[in-house]
Amino acid sequence: MSGIDEIVARSRQAGTFVERRTFTVARDRAIAKMRKFALASPYYYVLELIQAAVSNGARYVDLDLHGSHMGLSYVGGGFQPDELGRLFDFLFASKEDLGTADVRQLALGLNALFLFEPDEIVLESGDGSAKGTTRVRITGTDTLEVGRPEAPLRGTYVVARGLSGGGLGARSPRRHEMSAIES
C-alpha cells in the first residue's frame, strides 16, 4: 500500500487512543500570541485597519499618524453593533469567510496596535441612526466598553492615543507606519 493509500484507509477507520491527554487553550493567551506574531511587522497594523475600511465599504479614508496619536476615519460601510460587541472573537474567524473579512481585519489591526501600548483606543461606527451607531472604548488590553454614543454617526473612526514609539513630538510623523503603507 502506498503512503497516501495508507493515510486514506486510516482516515476511514474509527480508531481509538492508545494514550490521551486533554488540554484547553487560554483565549487571552492566544490573543496575546496573535498580537505578536499575526503580522509580519507590528507596524502593519495600519495596513490591516485600512484594508478593514476598504472591505467595509469606505469611499474615502483619512489617516492621521503623528507622535503618540493614530487616527483613521472614513465614510461608507459601518460595523454592526453585535460585531463590535464581540470584536476580538473575530481574531479566530476563518480567512475564507468573506462575510466577516472586514471585522476580522479590524480585530487584527487593533490587536496588533496594542503592541504600542496605547492609553486608549476609541472606535465609533454607525449607519447614520442612533440605534445603528456603536462606540467602543478600550483601555489596556482587557478593558472593553461597548455602548451608544451621544449622537448618531454615518461611517467609522478609530483613534488611538498615547502610543509608544511615536517619535520626538506630537507633530513628528510615525515613520514606520508610513513606510509600511508606502511599501
PDB file of C-alpha atoms in Angstrom:
ATOM      1  CA  MET A   1       0.000   0.000   0.000  1.00  0.00           C
ATOM      2  CA  SER A   2       1.396   3.423  -0.941  1.00  0.00           C
ATOM      3  CA  GLY A   3       1.775   6.234   1.590  1.00  0.00           C
ATOM      4  CA  ILE A   4      -1.356   8.100   0.528  1.00  0.00           C
ATOM      5  CA  ASP A   5      -3.447   4.915   0.337  1.00  0.00           C
ATOM      6  CA  GLU A   6      -2.430   4.081   3.906  1.00  0.00           C
ATOM      7  CA  ILE A   7      -3.421   7.547   5.118  1.00  0.00           C
ATOM      8  CA  VAL A   8      -6.781   7.414   3.302  1.00  0.00           C
ATOM      9  CA  ALA A   9      -7.500   3.957   4.713  1.00  0.00           C
ATOM     10  CA  ARG A  10      -6.644   5.086   8.228  1.00  0.00           C
ATOM     11  CA  SER A  11      -8.826   8.191   7.925  1.00  0.00           C
ATOM     12  CA  ARG A  12     -11.802   5.919   7.277  1.00  0.00           C
ATOM     13  CA  GLN A  13     -11.284   3.903  10.453  1.00  0.00           C
ATOM     14  CA  ALA A  14     -12.875   4.926  13.726  1.00  0.00           C
ATOM     15  CA  GLY A  15      -9.693   4.320  15.719  1.00  0.00           C
ATOM     16  CA  THR A  16      -9.047   4.761  19.427  1.00  0.00           C
ATOM     17  CA  PHE A  17      -6.423   6.423  21.583  1.00  0.00           C
ATOM     18  CA  VAL A  18      -3.508   4.473  22.966  1.00  0.00           C
ATOM     19  CA  GLU A  19      -2.608   7.410  25.156  1.00  0.00           C
ATOM     20  CA  ARG A  20      -4.636  10.556  25.671  1.00  0.00           C
ATOM     21  CA  ARG A  21      -4.228  13.940  27.343  1.00  0.00           C
ATOM     22  CA  THR A  22      -6.672  16.815  27.249  1.00  0.00           C
ATOM     23  CA  PHE A  23      -5.878  20.495  27.332  1.00  0.00           C
ATOM     24  CA  THR A  24      -7.571  23.800  26.824  1.00  0.00           C
ATOM     25  CA  VAL A  25      -6.350  26.848  25.001  1.00  0.00           C
ATOM     26  CA  ALA A  26      -6.474  30.011  27.078  1.00  0.00           C
ATOM     27  CA  ARG A  27      -8.217  32.584  24.892  1.00  0.00           C
ATOM     28  CA  ASP A  28      -6.359  35.539  26.417  1.00  0.00           C
ATOM     29  CA  ARG A  29      -3.000  33.888  25.876  1.00  0.00           C
ATOM     30  CA  ALA A  30      -3.899  33.038  22.282  1.00  0.00           C
ATOM     31  CA  ILE A  31      -4.873  36.655  21.619  1.00  0.00           C
ATOM     32  CA  ALA A  32      -1.588  37.870  23.145  1.00  0.00           C
ATOM     33  CA  LYS A  33       0.400  35.469  20.937  1.00  0.00           C
ATOM     34  CA  MET A  34      -1.536  36.619  17.877  1.00  0.00           C
ATOM     35  CA  ARG A  35      -0.701  40.192  18.800  1.00  0.00           C
ATOM     36  CA  LYS A  36       2.994  39.425  18.463  1.00  0.00           C
ATOM     37  CA  PHE A  37       3.008  37.005  15.551  1.00  0.00           C
ATOM     38  CA  ALA A  38      -0.070  37.525  13.344  1.00  0.00           C
ATOM     39  CA  LEU A  39       1.562  40.265  11.251  1.00  0.00           C
ATOM     40  CA  ALA A  40       4.988  40.277   9.576  1.00  0.00           C
ATOM     41  CA  SER A  41       5.716  43.634  11.222  1.00  0.00           C
ATOM     42  CA  PRO A  42       3.849  45.256  14.113  1.00  0.00           C
ATOM     43  CA  TYR A  43       3.629  48.445  12.050  1.00  0.00           C
ATOM     44  CA  TYR A  44       1.415  46.639   9.553  1.00  0.00           C
ATOM     45  CA  TYR A  45      -1.487  47.206  11.948  1.00  0.00           C
ATOM     46  CA  VAL A  46      -2.172  50.331   9.922  1.00  0.00           C
ATOM     47  CA  LEU A  47      -2.494  48.269   6.723  1.00  0.00           C
ATOM     48  CA  GLU A  48      -4.986  45.949   8.424  1.00  0.00           C
ATOM     49  CA  LEU A  49      -7.052  48.956   9.526  1.00  0.00           C
ATOM     50  CA  ILE A  50      -7.001  50.428   6.000  1.00  0.00           C
ATOM     51  CA  GLN A  51      -7.946  47.062   4.481  1.00  0.00           C
ATOM     52  CA  ALA A  52     -10.748  46.719   7.027  1.00  0.00           C
ATOM     53  CA  ALA A  53     -12.051  50.142   5.988  1.00  0.00           C
ATOM     54  CA  VAL A  54     -11.920  49.286   2.276  1.00  0.00           C
ATOM     55  CA  SER A  55     -13.568  45.877   2.885  1.00  0.00           C
ATOM     56  CA  ASN A  56     -16.225  47.654   4.922  1.00  0.00           C
ATOM     57  CA  GLY A  57     -17.168  49.936   2.042  1.00  0.00           C
ATOM     58  CA  ALA A  58     -15.073  53.041   2.663  1.00  0.00           C
ATOM     59  CA  ARG A  59     -15.259  55.545  -0.159  1.00  0.00           C
ATOM     60  CA  TYR A  60     -12.539  57.763   1.291  1.00  0.00           C
ATOM     61  CA  VAL A  61     -10.075  57.057   4.095  1.00  0.00           C
ATOM     62  CA  ASP A  62      -8.417  59.766   6.185  1.00  0.00           C
ATOM     63  CA  LEU A  63      -5.335  58.752   8.135  1.00  0.00           C
ATOM     64  CA  ASP A  64      -3.528  60.824  10.780  1.00  0.00           C
ATOM     65  CA  LEU A  65      -0.244  59.399  12.109  1.00  0.00           C
ATOM     66  CA  HIS A  66       1.612  61.848  14.338  1.00  0.00           C
ATOM     67  CA  GLY A  67       3.559  61.454  17.564  1.00  0.00           C
ATOM     68  CA  SER A  68       1.690  59.296  20.029  1.00  0.00           C
ATOM     69  CA  HIS A  69      -1.577  59.558  18.070  1.00  0.00           C
ATOM     70  CA  MET A  70      -3.165  57.480  15.311  1.00  0.00           C
ATOM     71  CA  GLY A  71      -6.479  58.338  13.739  1.00  0.00           C
ATOM     72  CA  LEU A  72      -8.322  56.663  10.876  1.00  0.00           C
ATOM     73  CA  SER A  73     -11.758  57.699   9.682  1.00  0.00           C
ATOM     74  CA  TYR A  74     -13.966  57.027   6.673  1.00  0.00           C
ATOM     75  CA  VAL A  75     -17.439  57.371   5.268  1.00  0.00           C
ATOM     76  CA  GLY A  76     -19.224  54.308   3.956  1.00  0.00           C
ATOM     77  CA  GLY A  77     -19.961  50.895   5.346  1.00  0.00           C
ATOM     78  CA  GLY A  78     -20.162  50.689   9.095  1.00  0.00           C
ATOM     79  CA  PHE A  79     -19.811  47.814  11.526  1.00  0.00           C
ATOM     80  CA  GLN A  80     -22.803  46.226  13.216  1.00  0.00           C
ATOM     81  CA  PRO A  81     -23.224  46.732  16.985  1.00  0.00           C
ATOM     82  CA  ASP A  82     -23.101  42.972  17.643  1.00  0.00           C
ATOM     83  CA  GLU A  83     -19.850  42.669  15.646  1.00  0.00           C
ATOM     84  CA  LEU A  84     -18.173  45.375  17.713  1.00  0.00           C
ATOM     85  CA  GLY A  85     -19.511  43.884  20.938  1.00  0.00           C
ATOM     86  CA  ARG A  86     -17.554  40.695  20.282  1.00  0.00           C
ATOM     87  CA  LEU A  87     -14.776  42.214  18.204  1.00  0.00           C
ATOM     88  CA  PHE A  88     -11.864  40.057  19.350  1.00  0.00           C
ATOM     89  CA  ASP A  89     -13.808  36.844  18.701  1.00  0.00           C
ATOM     90  CA  PHE A  90     -13.229  37.607  15.017  1.00  0.00           C
ATOM     91  CA  LEU A  91      -9.486  37.025  15.502  1.00  0.00           C
ATOM     92  CA  PHE A  92     -10.399  33.347  15.340  1.00  0.00           C
ATOM     93  CA  ALA A  93     -12.610  33.640  12.242  1.00  0.00           C
ATOM     94  CA  SER A  94     -11.594  31.888   9.047  1.00  0.00           C
ATOM     95  CA  LYS A  95      -9.872  33.895   6.325  1.00  0.00           C
ATOM     96  CA  GLU A  96     -12.149  32.138   3.839  1.00  0.00           C
ATOM     97  CA  ASP A  97     -15.272  33.660   5.422  1.00  0.00           C
ATOM     98  CA  LEU A  98     -15.537  36.755   3.246  1.00  0.00           C
ATOM     99  CA  GLY A  99     -18.647  37.897   5.111  1.00  0.00           C
ATOM    100  CA  THR A 100     -16.559  38.708   8.182  1.00  0.00           C
ATOM    101  CA  ALA A 101     -13.302  39.716   6.476  1.00  0.00           C
ATOM    102  CA  ASP A 102     -13.718  43.396   7.353  1.00  0.00           C
ATOM    103  CA  VAL A 103     -14.342  42.731  11.049  1.00  0.00           C
ATOM    104  CA  ARG A 104     -11.522  40.186  11.173  1.00  0.00           C
ATOM    105  CA  GLN A 105      -9.078  42.718   9.695  1.00  0.00           C
ATOM    106  CA  LEU A 106     -10.277  45.376  12.125  1.00  0.00           C
ATOM    107  CA  ALA A 107      -9.699  42.985  15.031  1.00  0.00           C
ATOM    108  CA  LEU A 108      -6.231  42.013  13.713  1.00  0.00           C
ATOM    109  CA  GLY A 109      -5.236  45.662  13.294  1.00  0.00           C
ATOM    110  CA  LEU A 110      -6.476  46.724  16.715  1.00  0.00           C
ATOM    111  CA  ASN A 111      -4.924  43.706  18.400  1.00  0.00           C
ATOM    112  CA  ALA A 112      -1.529  44.480  16.827  1.00  0.00           C
ATOM    113  CA  LEU A 113      -1.927  48.133  17.807  1.00  0.00           C
ATOM    114  CA  PHE A 114      -1.746  47.032  21.473  1.00  0.00           C
ATOM    115  CA  LEU A 115       1.972  46.338  20.964  1.00  0.00           C
ATOM    116  CA  PHE A 116       2.388  50.141  21.035  1.00  0.00           C
ATOM    117  CA  GLU A 117       0.742  50.331  24.474  1.00  0.00           C
ATOM    118  CA  PRO A 118      -1.950  52.939  23.777  1.00  0.00           C
ATOM    119  CA  ASP A 119      -3.522  54.753  26.698  1.00  0.00           C
ATOM    120  CA  GLU A 120      -6.860  54.277  24.971  1.00  0.00           C
ATOM    121  CA  ILE A 121      -8.446  53.315  21.679  1.00  0.00           C
ATOM    122  CA  VAL A 122     -11.835  54.715  20.749  1.00  0.00           C
ATOM    123  CA  LEU A 123     -13.830  53.338  17.840  1.00  0.00           C
ATOM    124  CA  GLU A 124     -17.218  54.553  16.658  1.00  0.00           C
ATOM    125  CA  SER A 125     -19.135  53.116  13.758  1.00  0.00           C
ATOM    126  CA  GLY A 126     -22.646  53.559  12.523  1.00  0.00           C
ATOM    127  CA  ASP A 127     -25.202  53.574   9.762  1.00  0.00           C
ATOM    128  CA  GLY A 128     -26.429  57.112  10.497  1.00  0.00           C
ATOM    129  CA  SER A 129     -29.086  56.086  13.018  1.00  0.00           C
ATOM    130  CA  ALA A 130     -28.821  56.304  16.804  1.00  0.00           C
ATOM    131  CA  LYS A 131     -29.677  52.597  17.164  1.00  0.00           C
ATOM    132  CA  GLY A 132     -27.156  51.579  14.499  1.00  0.00           C
ATOM    133  CA  THR A 133     -24.234  53.531  15.985  1.00  0.00           C
ATOM    134  CA  THR A 134     -21.826  51.914  18.437  1.00  0.00           C
ATOM    135  CA  ARG A 135     -18.960  53.320  20.474  1.00  0.00           C
ATOM    136  CA  VAL A 136     -16.155  51.102  21.757  1.00  0.00           C
ATOM    137  CA  ARG A 137     -13.547  52.342  24.219  1.00  0.00           C
ATOM    138  CA  ILE A 138     -10.576  50.145  25.017  1.00  0.00           C
ATOM    139  CA  THR A 139      -8.210  50.956  27.866  1.00  0.00           C
ATOM    140  CA  GLY A 140      -5.494  48.407  28.385  1.00  0.00           C
ATOM    141  CA  THR A 141      -5.719  45.016  26.761  1.00  0.00           C
ATOM    142  CA  ASP A 142      -8.527  43.738  28.924  1.00  0.00           C
ATOM    143  CA  THR A 143     -10.992  46.597  29.430  1.00  0.00           C
ATOM    144  CA  LEU A 144     -13.527  46.987  26.643  1.00  0.00           C
ATOM    145  CA  GLU A 145     -16.550  49.275  26.991  1.00  0.00           C
ATOM    146  CA  VAL A 146     -19.265  48.993  24.359  1.00  0.00           C
ATOM    147  CA  GLY A 147     -22.269  51.302  24.146  1.00  0.00           C
ATOM    148  CA  ARG A 148     -24.084  54.002  22.240  1.00  0.00           C
ATOM    149  CA  PRO A 149     -22.593  57.461  21.708  1.00  0.00           C
ATOM    150  CA  GLU A 150     -24.452  60.716  22.240  1.00  0.00           C
ATOM    151  CA  ALA A 151     -25.100  61.292  18.536  1.00  0.00           C
ATOM    152  CA  PRO A 152     -25.542  59.013  15.517  1.00  0.00           C
ATOM    153  CA  LEU A 153     -22.684  58.574  13.059  1.00  0.00           C
ATOM    154  CA  ARG A 154     -22.579  57.535   9.411  1.00  0.00           C
ATOM    155  CA  GLY A 155     -19.165  55.982   8.945  1.00  0.00           C
ATOM    156  CA  THR A 156     -16.354  54.809  11.175  1.00  0.00           C
ATOM    157  CA  TYR A 157     -13.402  56.233  13.038  1.00  0.00           C
ATOM    158  CA  VAL A 158     -10.627  54.712  15.147  1.00  0.00           C
ATOM    159  CA  VAL A 159      -8.439  56.892  17.382  1.00  0.00           C
ATOM    160  CA  ALA A 160      -5.503  55.629  19.452  1.00  0.00           C
ATOM    161  CA  ARG A 161      -3.876  57.960  21.972  1.00  0.00           C
ATOM    162  CA  GLY A 162      -0.679  57.587  23.959  1.00  0.00           C
ATOM    163  CA  LEU A 163       1.119  55.223  21.585  1.00  0.00           C
ATOM    164  CA  SER A 164       4.713  54.387  22.411  1.00  0.00           C
ATOM    165  CA  GLY A 165       7.380  54.714  19.723  1.00  0.00           C
ATOM    166  CA  GLY A 166       5.743  57.782  18.284  1.00  0.00           C
ATOM    167  CA  GLY A 167       8.798  59.870  17.523  1.00  0.00           C
ATOM    168  CA  LEU A 168      10.084  63.015  19.155  1.00  0.00           C
ATOM    169  CA  GLY A 169       6.955  65.093  19.367  1.00  0.00           C
ATOM    170  CA  ALA A 170       3.268  65.386  18.623  1.00  0.00           C
ATOM    171  CA  ARG A 171       3.959  66.814  15.167  1.00  0.00           C
ATOM    172  CA  SER A 172       6.513  64.223  14.075  1.00  0.00           C
ATOM    173  CA  PRO A 173       5.093  61.592  11.709  1.00  0.00           C
ATOM    174  CA  ARG A 174       5.006  57.941  12.678  1.00  0.00           C
ATOM    175  CA  ARG A 175       7.682  56.944  10.138  1.00  0.00           C
ATOM    176  CA  HIS A 176       7.436  53.159  10.456  1.00  0.00           C
ATOM    177  CA  GLU A 177       3.699  53.134   9.739  1.00  0.00           C
ATOM    178  CA  MET A 178       4.237  55.476   6.789  1.00  0.00           C
ATOM    179  CA  SER A 179       6.940  53.120   5.482  1.00  0.00           C
ATOM    180  CA  ALA A 180       4.552  50.167   5.812  1.00  0.00           C
ATOM    181  CA  ILE A 181       1.941  51.996   3.751  1.00  0.00           C
ATOM    182  CA  GLU A 182       4.397  53.134   1.084  1.00  0.00           C
ATOM    183  CA  SER A 183       5.958  49.681   0.619  1.00  0.00           C
TER     184      SER A 183
END
